[in-house]
Short mmCIF file of C-alpha atoms (C1' of nucleotides) in Angstrom, two decimals:
data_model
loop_
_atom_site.label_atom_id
_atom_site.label_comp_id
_atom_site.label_asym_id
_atom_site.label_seq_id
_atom_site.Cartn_x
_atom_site.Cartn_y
_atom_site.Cartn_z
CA UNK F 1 0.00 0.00 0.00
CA UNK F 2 1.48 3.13 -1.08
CA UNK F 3 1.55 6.09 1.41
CA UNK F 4 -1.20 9.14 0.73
CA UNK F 5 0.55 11.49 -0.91
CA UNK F 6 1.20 14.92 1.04
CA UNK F 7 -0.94 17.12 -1.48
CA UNK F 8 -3.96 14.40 -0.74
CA UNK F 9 -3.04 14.79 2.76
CA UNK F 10 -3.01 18.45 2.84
CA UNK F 11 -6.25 19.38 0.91
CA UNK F 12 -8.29 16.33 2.61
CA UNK F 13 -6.96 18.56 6.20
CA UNK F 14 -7.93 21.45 5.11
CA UNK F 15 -11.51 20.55 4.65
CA UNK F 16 -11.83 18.60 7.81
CA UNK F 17 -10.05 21.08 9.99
CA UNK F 18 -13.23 23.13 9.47
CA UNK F 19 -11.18 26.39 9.59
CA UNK F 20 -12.12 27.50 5.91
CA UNK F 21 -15.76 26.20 5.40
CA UNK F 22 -16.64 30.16 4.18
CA UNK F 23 -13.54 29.55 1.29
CA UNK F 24 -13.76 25.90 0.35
CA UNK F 25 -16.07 22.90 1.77
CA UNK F 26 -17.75 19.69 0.71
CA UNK F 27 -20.29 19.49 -1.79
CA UNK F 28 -23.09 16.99 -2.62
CA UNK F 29 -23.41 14.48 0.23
CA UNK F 30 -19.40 15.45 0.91
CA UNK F 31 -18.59 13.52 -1.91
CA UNK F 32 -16.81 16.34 -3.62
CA UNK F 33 -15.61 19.73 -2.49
CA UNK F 34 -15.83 23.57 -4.18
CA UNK F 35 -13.99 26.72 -3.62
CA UNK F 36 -16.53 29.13 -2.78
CA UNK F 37 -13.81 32.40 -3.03
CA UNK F 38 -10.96 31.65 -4.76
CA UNK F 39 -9.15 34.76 -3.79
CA UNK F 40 -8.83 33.94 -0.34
CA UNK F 41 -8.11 30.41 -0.83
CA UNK F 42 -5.19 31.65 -2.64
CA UNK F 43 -4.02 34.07 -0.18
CA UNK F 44 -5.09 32.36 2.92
CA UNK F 45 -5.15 28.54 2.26
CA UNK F 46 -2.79 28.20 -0.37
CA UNK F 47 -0.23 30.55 1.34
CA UNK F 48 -0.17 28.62 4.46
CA UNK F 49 -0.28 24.85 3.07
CA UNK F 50 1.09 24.90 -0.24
CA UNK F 51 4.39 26.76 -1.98
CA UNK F 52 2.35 28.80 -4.58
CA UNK F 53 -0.70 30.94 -4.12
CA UNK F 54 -1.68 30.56 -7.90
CA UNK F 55 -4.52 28.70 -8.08
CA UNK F 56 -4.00 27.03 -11.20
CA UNK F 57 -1.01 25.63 -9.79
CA UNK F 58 -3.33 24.17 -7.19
CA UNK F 59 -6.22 22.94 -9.97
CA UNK F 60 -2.98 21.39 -12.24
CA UNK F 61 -2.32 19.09 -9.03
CA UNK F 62 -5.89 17.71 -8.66
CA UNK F 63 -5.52 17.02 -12.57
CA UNK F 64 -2.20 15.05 -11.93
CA UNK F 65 -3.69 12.91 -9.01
CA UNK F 66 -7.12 12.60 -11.45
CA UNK F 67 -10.10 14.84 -9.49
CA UNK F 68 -12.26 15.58 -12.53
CA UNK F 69 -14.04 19.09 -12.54
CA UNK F 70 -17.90 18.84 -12.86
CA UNK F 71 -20.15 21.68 -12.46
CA UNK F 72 -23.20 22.81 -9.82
CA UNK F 73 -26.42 23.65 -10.63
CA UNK F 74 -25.23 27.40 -10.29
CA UNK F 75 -22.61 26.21 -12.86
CA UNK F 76 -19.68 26.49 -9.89
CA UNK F 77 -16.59 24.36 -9.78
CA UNK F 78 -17.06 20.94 -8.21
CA UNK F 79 -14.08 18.96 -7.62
CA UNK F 80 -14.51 14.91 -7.21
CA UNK F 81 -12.72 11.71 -6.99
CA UNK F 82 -14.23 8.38 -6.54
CA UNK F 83 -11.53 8.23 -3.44
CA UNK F 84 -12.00 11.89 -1.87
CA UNK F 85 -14.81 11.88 0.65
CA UNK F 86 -15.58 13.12 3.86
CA UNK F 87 -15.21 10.24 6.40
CA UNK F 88 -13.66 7.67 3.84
CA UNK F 89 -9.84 8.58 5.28
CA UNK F 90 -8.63 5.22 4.26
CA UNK F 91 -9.43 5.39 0.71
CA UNK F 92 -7.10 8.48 0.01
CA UNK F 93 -4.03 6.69 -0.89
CA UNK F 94 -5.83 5.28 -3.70
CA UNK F 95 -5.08 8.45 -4.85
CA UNK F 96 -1.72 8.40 -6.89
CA UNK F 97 -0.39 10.70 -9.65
CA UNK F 98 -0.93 10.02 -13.09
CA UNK F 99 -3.44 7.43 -12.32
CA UNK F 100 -5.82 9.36 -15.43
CA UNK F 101 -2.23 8.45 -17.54
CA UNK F 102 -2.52 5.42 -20.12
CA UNK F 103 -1.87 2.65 -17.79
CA UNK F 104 1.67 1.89 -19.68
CA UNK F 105 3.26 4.69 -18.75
CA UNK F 106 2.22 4.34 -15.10
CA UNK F 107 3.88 2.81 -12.19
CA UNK F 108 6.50 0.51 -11.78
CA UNK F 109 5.86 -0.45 -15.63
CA UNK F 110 7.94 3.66 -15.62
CA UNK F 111 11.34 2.75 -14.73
CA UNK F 112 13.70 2.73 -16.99
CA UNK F 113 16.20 0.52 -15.76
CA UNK F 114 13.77 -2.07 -15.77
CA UNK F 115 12.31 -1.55 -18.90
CA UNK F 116 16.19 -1.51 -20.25
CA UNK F 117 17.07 -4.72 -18.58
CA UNK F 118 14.17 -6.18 -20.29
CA UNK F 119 15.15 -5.07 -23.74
CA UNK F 120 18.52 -6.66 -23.52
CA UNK F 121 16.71 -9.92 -22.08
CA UNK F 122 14.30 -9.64 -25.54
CA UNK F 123 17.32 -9.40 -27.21
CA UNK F 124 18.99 -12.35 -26.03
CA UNK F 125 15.92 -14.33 -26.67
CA UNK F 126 15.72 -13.19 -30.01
CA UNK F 127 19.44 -13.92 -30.74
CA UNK F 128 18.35 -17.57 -29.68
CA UNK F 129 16.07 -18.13 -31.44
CA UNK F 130 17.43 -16.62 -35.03
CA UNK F 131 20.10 -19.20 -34.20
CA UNK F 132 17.99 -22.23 -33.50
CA UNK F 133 15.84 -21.02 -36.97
CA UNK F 134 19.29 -21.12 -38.76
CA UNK F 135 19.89 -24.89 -37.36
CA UNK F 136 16.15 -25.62 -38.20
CA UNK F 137 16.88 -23.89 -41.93
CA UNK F 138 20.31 -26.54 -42.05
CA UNK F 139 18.21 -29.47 -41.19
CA UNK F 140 15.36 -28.70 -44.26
CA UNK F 141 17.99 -28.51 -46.55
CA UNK F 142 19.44 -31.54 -45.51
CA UNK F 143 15.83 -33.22 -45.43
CA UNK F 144 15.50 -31.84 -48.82
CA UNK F 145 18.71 -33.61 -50.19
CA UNK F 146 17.96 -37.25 -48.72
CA UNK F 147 14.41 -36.39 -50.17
CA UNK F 148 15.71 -35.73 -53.67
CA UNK F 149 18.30 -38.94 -53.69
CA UNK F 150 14.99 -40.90 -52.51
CA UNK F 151 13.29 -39.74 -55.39
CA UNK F 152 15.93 -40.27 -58.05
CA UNK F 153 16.15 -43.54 -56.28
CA UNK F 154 12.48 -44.52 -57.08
CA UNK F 155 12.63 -43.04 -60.41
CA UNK F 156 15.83 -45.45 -61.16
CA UNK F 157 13.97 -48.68 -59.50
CA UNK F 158 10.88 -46.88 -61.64
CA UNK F 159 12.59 -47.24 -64.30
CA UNK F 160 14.59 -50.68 -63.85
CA UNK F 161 11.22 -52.41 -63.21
CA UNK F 162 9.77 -51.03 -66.64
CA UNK F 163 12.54 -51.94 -68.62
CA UNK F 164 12.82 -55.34 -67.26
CA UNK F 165 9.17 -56.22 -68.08
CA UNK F 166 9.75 -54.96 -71.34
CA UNK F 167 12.72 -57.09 -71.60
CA UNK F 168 11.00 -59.78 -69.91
CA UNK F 169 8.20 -59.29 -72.46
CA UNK F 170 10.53 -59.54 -75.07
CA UNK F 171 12.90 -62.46 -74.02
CA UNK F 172 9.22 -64.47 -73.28
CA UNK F 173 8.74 -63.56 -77.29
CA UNK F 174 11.79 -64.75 -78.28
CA UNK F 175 11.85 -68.18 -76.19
CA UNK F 176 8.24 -68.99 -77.76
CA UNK F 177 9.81 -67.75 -81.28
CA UNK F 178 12.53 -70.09 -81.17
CA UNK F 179 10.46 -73.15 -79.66
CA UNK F 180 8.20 -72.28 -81.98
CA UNK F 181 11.44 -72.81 -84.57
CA UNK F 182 11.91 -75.90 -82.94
CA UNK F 183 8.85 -77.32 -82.91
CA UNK F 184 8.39 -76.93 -87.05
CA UNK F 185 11.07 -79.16 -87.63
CA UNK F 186 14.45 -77.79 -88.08
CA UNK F 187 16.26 -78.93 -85.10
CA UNK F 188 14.58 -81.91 -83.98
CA UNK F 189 17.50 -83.08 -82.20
CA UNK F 190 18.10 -80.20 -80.49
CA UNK F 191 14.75 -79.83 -79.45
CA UNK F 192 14.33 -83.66 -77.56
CA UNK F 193 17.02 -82.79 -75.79
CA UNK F 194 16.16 -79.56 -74.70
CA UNK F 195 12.43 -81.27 -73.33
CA UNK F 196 14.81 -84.16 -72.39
CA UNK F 197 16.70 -81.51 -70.05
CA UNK F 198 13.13 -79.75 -68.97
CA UNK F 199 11.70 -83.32 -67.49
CA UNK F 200 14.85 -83.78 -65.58
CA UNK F 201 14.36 -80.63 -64.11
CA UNK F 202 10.35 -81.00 -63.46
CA UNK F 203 10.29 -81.52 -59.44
CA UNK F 204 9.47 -85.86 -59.08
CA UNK F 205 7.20 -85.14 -56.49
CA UNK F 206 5.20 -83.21 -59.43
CA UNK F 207 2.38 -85.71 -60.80
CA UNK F 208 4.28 -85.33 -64.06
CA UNK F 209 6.01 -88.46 -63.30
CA UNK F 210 2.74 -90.80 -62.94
CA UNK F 211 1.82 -89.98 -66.66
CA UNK F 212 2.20 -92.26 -69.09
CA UNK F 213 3.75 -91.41 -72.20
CA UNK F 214 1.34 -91.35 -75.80
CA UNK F 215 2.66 -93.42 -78.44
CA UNK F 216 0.60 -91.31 -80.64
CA UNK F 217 2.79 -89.35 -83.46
CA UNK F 218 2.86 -85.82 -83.15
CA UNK F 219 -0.19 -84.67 -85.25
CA UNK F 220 1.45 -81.96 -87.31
CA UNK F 221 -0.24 -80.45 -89.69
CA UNK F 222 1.79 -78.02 -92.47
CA UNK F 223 -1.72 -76.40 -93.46
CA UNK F 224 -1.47 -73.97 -90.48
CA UNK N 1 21.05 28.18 -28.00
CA UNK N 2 18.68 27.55 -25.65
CA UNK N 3 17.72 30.59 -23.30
CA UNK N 4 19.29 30.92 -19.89
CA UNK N 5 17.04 29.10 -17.00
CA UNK N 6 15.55 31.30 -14.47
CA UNK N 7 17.36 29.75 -11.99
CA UNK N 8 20.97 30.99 -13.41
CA UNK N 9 19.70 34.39 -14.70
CA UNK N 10 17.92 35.34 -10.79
CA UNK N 11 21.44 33.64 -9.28
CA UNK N 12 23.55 36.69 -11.73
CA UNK N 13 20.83 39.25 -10.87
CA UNK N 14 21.16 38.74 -7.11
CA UNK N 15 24.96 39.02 -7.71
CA UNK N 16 25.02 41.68 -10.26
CA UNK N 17 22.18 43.91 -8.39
CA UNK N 18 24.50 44.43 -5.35
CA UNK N 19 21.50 44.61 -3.32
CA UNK N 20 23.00 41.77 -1.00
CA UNK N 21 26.89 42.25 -1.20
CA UNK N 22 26.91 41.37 2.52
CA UNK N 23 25.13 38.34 2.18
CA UNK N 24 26.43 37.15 -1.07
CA UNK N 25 29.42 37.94 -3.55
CA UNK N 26 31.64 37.27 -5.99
CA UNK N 27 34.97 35.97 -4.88
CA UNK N 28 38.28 34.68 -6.71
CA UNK N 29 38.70 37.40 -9.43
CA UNK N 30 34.87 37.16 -9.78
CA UNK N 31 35.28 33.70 -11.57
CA UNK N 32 33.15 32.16 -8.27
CA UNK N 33 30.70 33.48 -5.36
CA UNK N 34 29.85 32.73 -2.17
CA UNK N 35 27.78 33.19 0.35
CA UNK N 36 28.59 34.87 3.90
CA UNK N 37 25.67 34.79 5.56
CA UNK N 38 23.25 32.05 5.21
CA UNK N 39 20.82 32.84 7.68
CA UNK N 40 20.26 35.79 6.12
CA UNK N 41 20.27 34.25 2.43
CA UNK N 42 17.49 31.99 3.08
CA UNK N 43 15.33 34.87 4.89
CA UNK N 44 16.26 37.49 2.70
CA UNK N 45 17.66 36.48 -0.79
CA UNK N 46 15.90 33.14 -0.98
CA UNK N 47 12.43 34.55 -0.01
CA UNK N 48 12.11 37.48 -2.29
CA UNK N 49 13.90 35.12 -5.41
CA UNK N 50 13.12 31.61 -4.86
CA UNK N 51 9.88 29.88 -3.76
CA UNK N 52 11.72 27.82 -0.88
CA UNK N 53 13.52 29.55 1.73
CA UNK N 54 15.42 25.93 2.39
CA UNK N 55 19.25 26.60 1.24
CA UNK N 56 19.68 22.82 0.82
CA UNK N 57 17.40 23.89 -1.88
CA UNK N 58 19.36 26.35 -3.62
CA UNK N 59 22.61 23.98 -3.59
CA UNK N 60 20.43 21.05 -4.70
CA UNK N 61 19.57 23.45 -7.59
CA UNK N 62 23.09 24.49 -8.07
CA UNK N 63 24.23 20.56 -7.93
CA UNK N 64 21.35 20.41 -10.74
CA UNK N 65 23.31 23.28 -13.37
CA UNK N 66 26.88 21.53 -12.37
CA UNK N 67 27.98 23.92 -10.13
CA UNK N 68 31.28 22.93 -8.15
CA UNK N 69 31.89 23.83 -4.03
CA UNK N 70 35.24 24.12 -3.74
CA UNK N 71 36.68 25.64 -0.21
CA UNK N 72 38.68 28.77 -0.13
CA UNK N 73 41.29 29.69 2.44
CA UNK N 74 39.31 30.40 5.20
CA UNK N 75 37.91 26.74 4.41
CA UNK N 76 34.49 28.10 3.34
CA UNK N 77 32.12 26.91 0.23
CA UNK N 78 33.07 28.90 -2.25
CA UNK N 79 30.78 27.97 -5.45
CA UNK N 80 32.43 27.71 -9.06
CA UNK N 81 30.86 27.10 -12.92
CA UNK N 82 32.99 27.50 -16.05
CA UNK N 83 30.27 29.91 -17.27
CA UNK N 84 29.14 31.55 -14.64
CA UNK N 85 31.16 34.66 -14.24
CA UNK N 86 31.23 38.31 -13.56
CA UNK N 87 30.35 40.29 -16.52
CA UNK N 88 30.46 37.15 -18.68
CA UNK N 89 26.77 36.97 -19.16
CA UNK N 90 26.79 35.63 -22.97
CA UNK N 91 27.87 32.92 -21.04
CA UNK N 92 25.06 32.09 -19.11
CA UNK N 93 23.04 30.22 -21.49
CA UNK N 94 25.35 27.89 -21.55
CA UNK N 95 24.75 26.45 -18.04
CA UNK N 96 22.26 23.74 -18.48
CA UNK N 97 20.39 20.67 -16.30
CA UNK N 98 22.14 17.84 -15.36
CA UNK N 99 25.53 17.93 -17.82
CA UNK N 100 27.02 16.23 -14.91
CA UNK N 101 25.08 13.17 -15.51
CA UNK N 102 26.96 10.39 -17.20
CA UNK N 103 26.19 10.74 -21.00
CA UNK N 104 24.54 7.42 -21.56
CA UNK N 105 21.53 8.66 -19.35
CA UNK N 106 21.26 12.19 -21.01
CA UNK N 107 19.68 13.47 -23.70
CA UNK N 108 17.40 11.57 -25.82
CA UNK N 109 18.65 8.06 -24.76
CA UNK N 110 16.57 8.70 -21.59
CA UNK N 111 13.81 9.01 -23.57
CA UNK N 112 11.23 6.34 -22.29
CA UNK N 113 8.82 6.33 -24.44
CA UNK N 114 11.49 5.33 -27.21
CA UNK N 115 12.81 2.72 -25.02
CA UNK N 116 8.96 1.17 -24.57
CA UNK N 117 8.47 1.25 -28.33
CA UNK N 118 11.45 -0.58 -28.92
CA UNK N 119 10.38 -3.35 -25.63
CA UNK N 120 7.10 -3.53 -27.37
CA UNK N 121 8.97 -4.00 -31.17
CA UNK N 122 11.18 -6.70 -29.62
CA UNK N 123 8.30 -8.73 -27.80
CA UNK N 124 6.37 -8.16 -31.22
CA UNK N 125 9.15 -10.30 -33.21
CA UNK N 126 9.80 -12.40 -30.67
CA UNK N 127 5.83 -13.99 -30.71
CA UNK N 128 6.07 -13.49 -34.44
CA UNK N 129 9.90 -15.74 -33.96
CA UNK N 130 8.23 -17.94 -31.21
CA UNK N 131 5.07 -18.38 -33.37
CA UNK N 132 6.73 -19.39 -36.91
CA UNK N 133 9.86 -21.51 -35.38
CA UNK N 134 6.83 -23.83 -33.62
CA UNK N 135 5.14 -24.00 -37.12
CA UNK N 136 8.71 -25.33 -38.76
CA UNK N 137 8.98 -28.02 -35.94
CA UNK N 138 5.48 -29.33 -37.03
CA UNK N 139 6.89 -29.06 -40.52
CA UNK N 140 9.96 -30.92 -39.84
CA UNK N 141 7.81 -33.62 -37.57
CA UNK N 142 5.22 -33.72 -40.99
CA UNK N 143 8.31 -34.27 -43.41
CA UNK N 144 10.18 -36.72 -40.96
CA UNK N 145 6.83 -38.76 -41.29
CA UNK N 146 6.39 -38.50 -44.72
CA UNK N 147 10.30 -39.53 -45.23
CA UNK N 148 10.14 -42.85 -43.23
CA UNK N 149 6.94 -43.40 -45.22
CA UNK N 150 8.75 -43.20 -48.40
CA UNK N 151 11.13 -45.15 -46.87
CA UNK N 152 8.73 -48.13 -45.87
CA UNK N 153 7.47 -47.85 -49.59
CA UNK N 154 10.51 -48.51 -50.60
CA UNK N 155 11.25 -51.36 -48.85
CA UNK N 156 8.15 -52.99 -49.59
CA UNK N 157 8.84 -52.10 -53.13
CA UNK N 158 11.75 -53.94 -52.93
CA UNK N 159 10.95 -56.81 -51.21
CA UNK N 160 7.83 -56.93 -53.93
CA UNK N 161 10.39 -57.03 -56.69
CA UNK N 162 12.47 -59.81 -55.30
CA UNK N 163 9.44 -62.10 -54.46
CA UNK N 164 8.45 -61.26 -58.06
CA UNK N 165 11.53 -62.30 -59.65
CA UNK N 166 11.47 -65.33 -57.48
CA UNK N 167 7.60 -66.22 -58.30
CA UNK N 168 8.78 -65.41 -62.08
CA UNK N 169 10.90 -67.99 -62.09
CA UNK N 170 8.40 -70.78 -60.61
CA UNK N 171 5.90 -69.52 -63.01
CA UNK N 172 8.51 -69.57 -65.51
CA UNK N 173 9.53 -73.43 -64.96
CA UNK N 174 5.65 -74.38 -64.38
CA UNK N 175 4.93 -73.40 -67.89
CA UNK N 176 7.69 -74.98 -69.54
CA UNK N 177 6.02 -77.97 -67.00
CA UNK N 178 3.06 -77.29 -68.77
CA UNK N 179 4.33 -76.93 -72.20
CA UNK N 180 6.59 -80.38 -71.95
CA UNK N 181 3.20 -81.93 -70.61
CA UNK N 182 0.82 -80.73 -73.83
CA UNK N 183 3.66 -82.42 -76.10
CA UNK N 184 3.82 -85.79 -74.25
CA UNK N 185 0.84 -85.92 -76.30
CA UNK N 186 -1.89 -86.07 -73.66
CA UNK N 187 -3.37 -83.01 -75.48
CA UNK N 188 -1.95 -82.91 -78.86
CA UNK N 189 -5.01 -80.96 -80.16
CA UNK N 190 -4.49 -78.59 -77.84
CA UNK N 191 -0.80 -78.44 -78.57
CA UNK N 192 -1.74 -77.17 -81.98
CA UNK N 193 -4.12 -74.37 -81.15
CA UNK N 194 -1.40 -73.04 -79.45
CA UNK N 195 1.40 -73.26 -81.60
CA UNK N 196 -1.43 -71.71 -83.79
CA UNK N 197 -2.17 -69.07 -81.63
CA UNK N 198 1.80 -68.24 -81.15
CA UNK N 199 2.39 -67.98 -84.77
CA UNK N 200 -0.06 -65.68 -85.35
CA UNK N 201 1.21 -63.67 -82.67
CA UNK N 202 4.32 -63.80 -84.25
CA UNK N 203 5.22 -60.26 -85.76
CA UNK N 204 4.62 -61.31 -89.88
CA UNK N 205 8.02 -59.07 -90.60
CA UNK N 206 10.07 -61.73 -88.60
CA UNK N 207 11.86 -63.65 -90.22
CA UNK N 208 9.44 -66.86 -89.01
CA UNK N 209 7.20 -66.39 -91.75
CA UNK N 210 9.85 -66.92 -94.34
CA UNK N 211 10.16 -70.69 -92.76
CA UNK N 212 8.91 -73.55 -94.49
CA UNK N 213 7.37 -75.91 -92.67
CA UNK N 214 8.87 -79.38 -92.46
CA UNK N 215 6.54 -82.29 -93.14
CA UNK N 216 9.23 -84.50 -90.93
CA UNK N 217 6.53 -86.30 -88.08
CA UNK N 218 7.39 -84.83 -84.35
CA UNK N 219 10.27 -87.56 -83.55
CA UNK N 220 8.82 -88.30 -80.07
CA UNK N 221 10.33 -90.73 -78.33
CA UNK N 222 8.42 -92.84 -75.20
CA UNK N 223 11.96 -93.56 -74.01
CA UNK N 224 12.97 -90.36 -72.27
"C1'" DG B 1 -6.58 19.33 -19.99
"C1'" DG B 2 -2.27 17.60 -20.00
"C1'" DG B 3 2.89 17.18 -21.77
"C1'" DA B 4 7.08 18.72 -20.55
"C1'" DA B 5 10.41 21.73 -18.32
"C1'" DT B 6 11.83 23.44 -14.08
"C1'" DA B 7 11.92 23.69 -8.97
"C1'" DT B 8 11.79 21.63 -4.50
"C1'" DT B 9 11.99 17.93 -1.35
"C1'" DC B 10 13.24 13.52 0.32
"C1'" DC B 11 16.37 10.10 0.96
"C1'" DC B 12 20.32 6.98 0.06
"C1'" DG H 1 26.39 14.37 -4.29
"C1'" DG H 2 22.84 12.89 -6.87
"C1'" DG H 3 18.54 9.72 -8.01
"C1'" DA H 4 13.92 9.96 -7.79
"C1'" DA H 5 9.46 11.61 -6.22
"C1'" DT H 6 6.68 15.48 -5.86
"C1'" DA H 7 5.34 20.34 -6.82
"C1'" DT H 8 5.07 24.29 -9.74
"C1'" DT H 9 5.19 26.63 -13.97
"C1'" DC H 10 4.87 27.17 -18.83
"C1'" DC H 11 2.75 26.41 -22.92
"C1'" DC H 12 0.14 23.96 -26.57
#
DNA sequence: GGGAATATTCCC
DNA sequence: GGGAATATTCCC
């Protein structure tokens, strides 16, 4: 709890002390206050409690600790703060300076040092972290290489697998060509010993082996 | 050039007006003054100049325009400022607030509000940092995924291709199997649809079609 | 009405 | 001796 300030202080006394009720006193339920003659409370109130007698000097002060100005019905100055009444002593170091400021500027938010300090702590931070984004910038670009060997990888294995079909396709061609060769009669010879070599390599536990062999001729016929 | 302060200009006048010579005067070849009576300084000088009659006050204030007390040979404050000199008064502008602060708090580097603008600048980047380095970790996390998925692909891929090769090769033998079966001559009608059907697949510009068939009968033989 | 400069006080 | 809070003045 902050202490009440001295100007708080001072004007709150000099309504309660009752010795100028003719030159200033409460006002509406003694929830505000007025300056009836503002002559003599600058050469009478002023000169004893303050070190000016000007009264604007006196009405810039209740700006800086937030009174607002409002008017009486007979269009007089009335001077009020939520925390300036009669009775309600303990509310008057509510009262602080500057409290009608922007609430940045106010306070302990105000010192300098502090607010310094924290700019070289932001600073630090954000030195960290344009590092660490650097690293994290490093690692993408490595991610991006692996990522581009994968996919020239795939494309080769891509590409691999299609030739090899078409090669596949083609060699399959070509053995059915030249059995086909065989088959019509050219190399006979070669051809019972290539199926010669084909049933030794059938599996015998294939039921290939329990058939029995035809007698019947081949049934060529050259009008294919 | 700024305009002499009040507080410099009412110090010369008091000097200069030689209303108070036994209260106040120069002193040291009128390059300094003091002050030989302070009772009478305060109640005197200080009253009709000043709005405090405190002469802690006045040397505060004096501290304040970088005034030096130096002791004379009587051991009493003697008070001393480069500028501030008997009929030297083109001089006296030149005594300013607080140029006996350290630099690095004068001027506008004290400026606050600067100092706030650049705290709020600095946490402004740093969210902006904070928010877009979180948003590349959820990148990297999405790619690192989408690697070892490519990855997994790949493997499959290539396990795919080797079980291929593999089943190619059964398949491969089965229909040879197949093919030695047909001319055992189980199926010999079926034997010639085929061959059939392979000739005409045959491209016609290949050479095959050139081939005369050989009316030599298929030389099986039961004794394999 | 309030920002800013200047003055005064308080306090370490 | 000077930092910082408070008061006063000046000026837009």
């Amino acid at each position: 709890m902050q202490k009440t300030s001295k100007f708080v202080l001072d004007l709150y006394n000099i309504l309660e002390c009752e010795d100028f009720t003719s030159i200033i006193n409460w006002a509406d339920c003694c929830k505000m206050f007025q300056i009836s003659d503002s002559k003599k409370f600058e050469d009478i109130v002023m000169k004893q409690y303050f070190k000016t007698t000007n009264i604007q000097s006196f009405y810039r002060q209740l700006r800086i600790y937030g009174f607002k100005i409002k008017r009486n019905s007979n269009c007089q100055k009335v001077f009020h703060h939520i925390y300036f009444a009669k009775g309600q002593q303990q509310n008057l170091s509510k009262i602080q300076k500057g409290k009608s400021l922007t609430d940045q500027i106010s306070g302990e938010m105000y010192n300098v040092n502090q607010i310094m300090k924290e700019n070289q702590e932001l600073k630090r931070q954000l030195n960290l972290m344009i590092l660490f984004q650097k690293r994290l910038v490093k690692q993408f670009e490595i991610h991006q290489t692996i990522q581009k060997a994968i996919i020239d990888k795939m494309i080769k294995l891509s590409n691999l697998l299609c030739n090899e079909r078409i090669h596949q396709t083609i060699l399959s061609e070509k053995k059915i060509e030249n059995f086909v060769n065989l088959i019509d009669g050219f190399q006979p010879e070669l051809l019972v010993r290539i199926i010669r070599f084909l049933l030794k390599k059938i599996d015998p536990k294939t039921p290939i082996n329990e058939i029995q062999y035809s007698p019947t001729p081949f049934p060529f016929n050259a009008q294919i």
